[in-house]
GROMACS .gro file of C-alpha atoms in nm:
model
  212
    1MET     CA    1   0.000   0.000   0.000
    2SER     CA    2   0.291   0.235   0.073
    3GLY     CA    3   0.400   0.211  -0.291
    4THR     CA    4   0.049   0.297  -0.403
    5ARG     CA    5   0.036   0.585  -0.159
    6ALA     CA    6   0.367   0.722  -0.283
    7PHE     CA    7   0.250   0.692  -0.643
    8LEU     CA    8  -0.073   0.875  -0.567
    9VAL     CA    9   0.112   1.152  -0.381
   10ARG     CA   10   0.346   1.197  -0.677
   11ARG     CA   11   0.054   1.190  -0.917
   12LEU     CA   12  -0.140   1.445  -0.711
   13THR     CA   13   0.164   1.673  -0.703
   14ALA     CA   14   0.202   1.639  -1.080
   15LEU     CA   15  -0.168   1.710  -1.136
   16LEU     CA   16  -0.162   2.021  -0.918
   17ALA     CA   17   0.155   2.151  -1.081
   18LEU     CA   18   0.025   2.084  -1.431
   19THR     CA   19  -0.306   2.250  -1.348
   20ALA     CA   20  -0.127   2.559  -1.217
   21PHE     CA   21   0.095   2.583  -1.525
   22ALA     CA   22  -0.198   2.525  -1.762
   23PHE     CA   23  -0.411   2.796  -1.606
   24ALA     CA   24  -0.116   3.035  -1.595
   25ALA     CA   25  -0.058   2.979  -1.967
   26LEU     CA   26  -0.431   3.023  -2.034
   27LEU     CA   27  -0.442   3.350  -1.840
   28ALA     CA   28  -0.136   3.477  -2.025
   29ALA     CA   29  -0.295   3.389  -2.360
   30TYR     CA   30  -0.623   3.552  -2.261
   31TYR     CA   31  -0.444   3.867  -2.147
   32GLY     CA   32  -0.263   3.879  -2.481
   33VAL     CA   33  -0.596   3.872  -2.663
   34SER     CA   34  -0.781   4.119  -2.442
   35ARG     CA   35  -0.505   4.362  -2.348
   36ASN     CA   36  -0.584   4.600  -2.637
   37ALA     CA   37  -0.963   4.560  -2.634
   38GLY     CA   38  -1.012   4.887  -2.446
   39ALA     CA   39  -0.777   5.078  -2.675
   40VAL     CA   40  -0.947   4.941  -2.987
   41THR     CA   41  -1.304   5.019  -2.880
   42GLY     CA   42  -1.226   5.337  -2.689
   43ALA     CA   43  -0.973   5.508  -2.916
   44THR     CA   44  -0.862   5.340  -3.238
   45ALA     CA   45  -1.199   5.240  -3.383
   46PRO     CA   46  -1.365   5.578  -3.306
   47ALA     CA   47  -1.065   5.761  -3.459
   48ILE     CA   48  -1.098   5.561  -3.780
   49VAL     CA   49  -1.473   5.625  -3.795
   50GLN     CA   50  -1.424   5.999  -3.742
   51ILE     CA   51  -1.179   6.030  -4.031
   52ALA     CA   52  -1.412   5.830  -4.256
   53SER     CA   53  -1.699   6.061  -4.156
   54VAL     CA   54  -1.490   6.371  -4.235
   55ARG     CA   55  -1.397   6.232  -4.575
   56ASP     CA   56  -1.755   6.143  -4.667
   57ALA     CA   57  -1.890   6.476  -4.545
   58LEU     CA   58  -1.634   6.677  -4.746
   59ALA     CA   59  -1.701   6.482  -5.063
   60GLN     CA   60  -2.074   6.531  -5.012
   61SER     CA   61  -2.029   6.904  -4.946
   62TYR     CA   62  -1.853   6.956  -5.279
   63ASP     CA   63  -2.115   6.766  -5.475
   64SER     CA   64  -2.388   6.964  -5.298
   65ALA     CA   65  -2.212   7.296  -5.366
   66ARG     CA   66  -2.182   7.224  -5.738
   67GLN     CA   67  -2.545   7.124  -5.753
   68GLY     CA   68  -2.666   7.418  -5.545
   69LEU     CA   69  -2.470   7.684  -5.735
   70GLY     CA   70  -2.589   7.543  -6.064
   71HIS     CA   71  -2.955   7.603  -5.980
   72GLY     CA   72  -3.147   7.923  -6.030
   73THR     CA   73  -3.214   7.940  -5.656
   74ALA     CA   74  -2.847   8.008  -5.577
   75ASP     CA   75  -2.922   8.379  -5.521
   76ILE     CA   76  -3.146   8.287  -5.229
   77GLU     CA   77  -3.003   7.963  -5.093
   78GLY     CA   78  -2.634   8.006  -5.177
   79PRO     CA   79  -2.444   7.677  -5.207
   80GLY     CA   80  -2.740   7.507  -5.042
   81GLU     CA   81  -2.842   7.368  -4.706
   82ASP     CA   82  -2.696   7.027  -4.786
   83TYR     CA   83  -2.357   7.188  -4.846
   84ARG     CA   84  -2.366   7.380  -4.518
   85SER     CA   85  -2.478   7.074  -4.322
   86ALA     CA   86  -2.208   6.852  -4.472
   87LEU     CA   87  -1.936   7.114  -4.413
   88SER     CA   88  -2.048   7.160  -4.052
   89THR     CA   89  -2.036   6.783  -3.999
   90ALA     CA   90  -1.687   6.769  -4.148
   91ASN     CA   91  -1.559   7.049  -3.921
   92GLN     CA   92  -1.710   6.894  -3.610
   93ASN     CA   93  -1.560   6.553  -3.683
   94LEU     CA   94  -1.225   6.712  -3.767
   95ALA     CA   95  -1.217   6.882  -3.427
   96GLN     CA   96  -1.287   6.549  -3.257
   97ALA     CA   97  -1.034   6.369  -3.476
   98VAL     CA   98  -0.756   6.610  -3.375
   99LYS     CA   99  -0.817   6.521  -3.011
  100GLY     CA  100  -0.861   6.147  -3.063
  101THR     CA  101  -0.620   6.047  -3.338
  102VAL     CA  102  -0.401   5.742  -3.268
  103ALA     CA  103  -0.145   5.839  -3.534
  104GLY     CA  104   0.073   6.037  -3.294
  105ASP     CA  105   0.192   6.396  -3.310
  106SER     CA  106   0.254   6.386  -3.684
  107GLY     CA  107  -0.102   6.264  -3.743
  108ARG     CA  108  -0.236   6.540  -3.520
  109GLN     CA  109  -0.036   6.799  -3.712
  110ASN     CA  110  -0.164   6.652  -4.037
  111LEU     CA  111  -0.519   6.700  -3.912
  112ARG     CA  112  -0.451   7.059  -3.811
  113THR     CA  113  -0.320   7.125  -4.160
  114ALA     CA  114  -0.631   6.961  -4.304
  115THR     CA  115  -0.847   7.184  -4.084
  116GLY     CA  116  -0.681   7.493  -4.230
  117LEU     CA  117  -0.724   7.359  -4.582
  118VAL     CA  118  -1.093   7.295  -4.519
  119SER     CA  119  -1.130   7.660  -4.420
  120SER     CA  120  -0.962   7.765  -4.747
  121TYR     CA  121  -1.182   7.521  -4.936
  122ALA     CA  122  -1.493   7.679  -4.783
  123ASP     CA  123  -1.365   8.026  -4.882
  124LEU     CA  124  -1.329   7.913  -5.244
  125VAL     CA  125  -1.684   7.779  -5.246
  126GLN     CA  126  -1.799   8.112  -5.102
  127GLN     CA  127  -1.615   8.296  -5.378
  128ALA     CA  128  -1.793   8.076  -5.630
  129TYR     CA  129  -2.120   8.191  -5.473
  130VAL     CA  130  -2.014   8.556  -5.480
  131ASN     CA  131  -1.938   8.523  -5.852
  132ARG     CA  132  -2.248   8.315  -5.927
  133GLY     CA  133  -2.350   8.565  -6.194
  134ASN     CA  134  -2.035   8.494  -6.391
  135PRO     CA  135  -2.034   8.126  -6.490
  136THR     CA  136  -1.667   8.135  -6.586
  137LEU     CA  137  -1.547   8.266  -6.249
  138ARG     CA  138  -1.800   8.056  -6.061
  139ASP     CA  139  -1.680   7.736  -6.225
  140ALA     CA  140  -1.317   7.841  -6.184
  141TYR     CA  141  -1.355   7.885  -5.810
  142LEU     CA  142  -1.544   7.557  -5.785
  143GLY     CA  143  -1.261   7.394  -5.980
  144TYR     CA  144  -1.004   7.536  -5.737
  145ALA     CA  145  -1.211   7.405  -5.445
  146GLY     CA  146  -1.233   7.061  -5.603
  147ALA     CA  147  -0.857   7.058  -5.670
  148MET     CA  148  -0.787   7.150  -5.308
  149LEU     CA  149  -1.013   6.868  -5.203
  150ARG     CA  150  -0.890   6.599  -5.440
  151SER     CA  151  -0.548   6.694  -5.579
  152GLY     CA  152  -0.307   6.400  -5.583
  153GLY     CA  153   0.036   6.356  -5.431
  154ASP     CA  154  -0.091   6.361  -5.070
  155SER     CA  155  -0.145   6.739  -5.093
  156GLY     CA  156  -0.524   6.737  -5.126
  157ILE     CA  157  -0.745   6.729  -4.821
  158LEU     CA  158  -0.890   6.387  -4.899
  159ASP     CA  159  -0.542   6.252  -4.979
  160ARG     CA  160  -0.416   6.369  -4.641
  161LEU     CA  161  -0.710   6.205  -4.471
  162ASP     CA  162  -0.651   5.881  -4.661
  163GLN     CA  163  -0.285   5.884  -4.561
  164LEU     CA  164  -0.379   5.935  -4.197
  165GLN     CA  165  -0.643   5.665  -4.219
  166ARG     CA  166  -0.384   5.416  -4.344
  167ARG     CA  167  -0.163   5.494  -4.045
  168GLN     CA  168  -0.453   5.451  -3.803
  169SER     CA  169  -0.550   5.125  -3.970
  170GLY     CA  170  -0.192   5.009  -3.921
  171VAL     CA  171  -0.225   5.083  -3.549
  172LEU     CA  172  -0.548   4.881  -3.543
  173ASP     CA  173  -0.380   4.589  -3.721
  174ARG     CA  174  -0.102   4.583  -3.463
  175GLN     CA  175  -0.349   4.599  -3.176
  176VAL     CA  176  -0.557   4.305  -3.298
  177SER     CA  177  -0.267   4.100  -3.432
  178PHE     CA  178  -0.183   3.777  -3.252
  179GLY     CA  179   0.189   3.770  -3.314
  180TRP     CA  180   0.416   3.473  -3.255
  181VAL     CA  181   0.434   3.522  -2.877
  182LEU     CA  182   0.057   3.506  -2.842
  183TRP     CA  183   0.034   3.205  -3.073
  184LEU     CA  184   0.300   3.034  -2.861
  185ALA     CA  185   0.106   3.108  -2.543
  186TRP     CA  186  -0.211   2.951  -2.687
  187ILE     CA  187  -0.019   2.647  -2.813
  188VAL     CA  188   0.149   2.597  -2.476
  189ALA     CA  189  -0.183   2.637  -2.295
  190GLY     CA  190  -0.347   2.381  -2.525
  191ALA     CA  191  -0.060   2.136  -2.486
  192LEU     CA  192  -0.067   2.167  -2.105
  193PHE     CA  193  -0.442   2.110  -2.088
  194ALA     CA  194  -0.409   1.811  -2.319
  195ALA     CA  195  -0.136   1.670  -2.094
  196LEU     CA  196  -0.351   1.737  -1.789
  197GLY     CA  197  -0.644   1.552  -1.943
  198ARG     CA  198  -0.427   1.255  -2.033
  199LEU     CA  199  -0.277   1.245  -1.683
  200LEU     CA  200  -0.623   1.252  -1.526
  201VAL     CA  201  -0.743   0.966  -1.746
  202ASP     CA  202  -0.429   0.765  -1.668
  203THR     CA  203  -0.475   0.825  -1.297
  204GLN     CA  204  -0.840   0.719  -1.313
  205ARG     CA  205  -0.744   0.396  -1.485
  206PHE     CA  206  -0.479   0.321  -1.225
  207VAL     CA  207  -0.722   0.384  -0.939
  208ARG     CA  208  -0.984   0.157  -1.099
  209ARG     CA  209  -0.732  -0.124  -1.149
  210ARG     CA  210  -0.585  -0.085  -0.801
  211PHE     CA  211  -0.903  -0.045  -0.593
  212ARG     CA  212  -1.160  -0.207  -0.823
   0.00000   0.00000   0.00000
């Protein structure tokens, strides 16, 4: 019986140790998965949504301005209510994006520059309204506004926003990425739990054979 008792003591010690290691590995793996959950939902995801909202609102404002200034009601309504609403939405989201960007100081500076460009863009649309009686000047100012909005080479407002959005998306990818360390933690946790299950089954078989 003493040999059986010694075996069971050793087996109990092994089971307790394996259980502790398995749960420690599981907790480490879980922490690796959840450690950035707060940052993703509280900062990164809202920052990405804000930039997308700014971009959509600016594009909509330009389309609305062209449509509004092309109508005979431009003398009364100006660029149109849709234009003013979209521009207001863009400015509000830009102000929030400056505070909440996850692209660092350079991203924040990029947004401040974009804010200044949006103000210049609005001035050009206003000039198009002022010269609404002269189709040539009106269209020229609208063309300048569109170029400021969409000019290539990362100099246009939308190009700057796209560049910033790519950087923020990169931050999101890093936050949700597993990485080799996290994969290793999950593999180790799975292997330890598999070993624990096998040890429990083996112990149960021994006890059944020994004590019937």
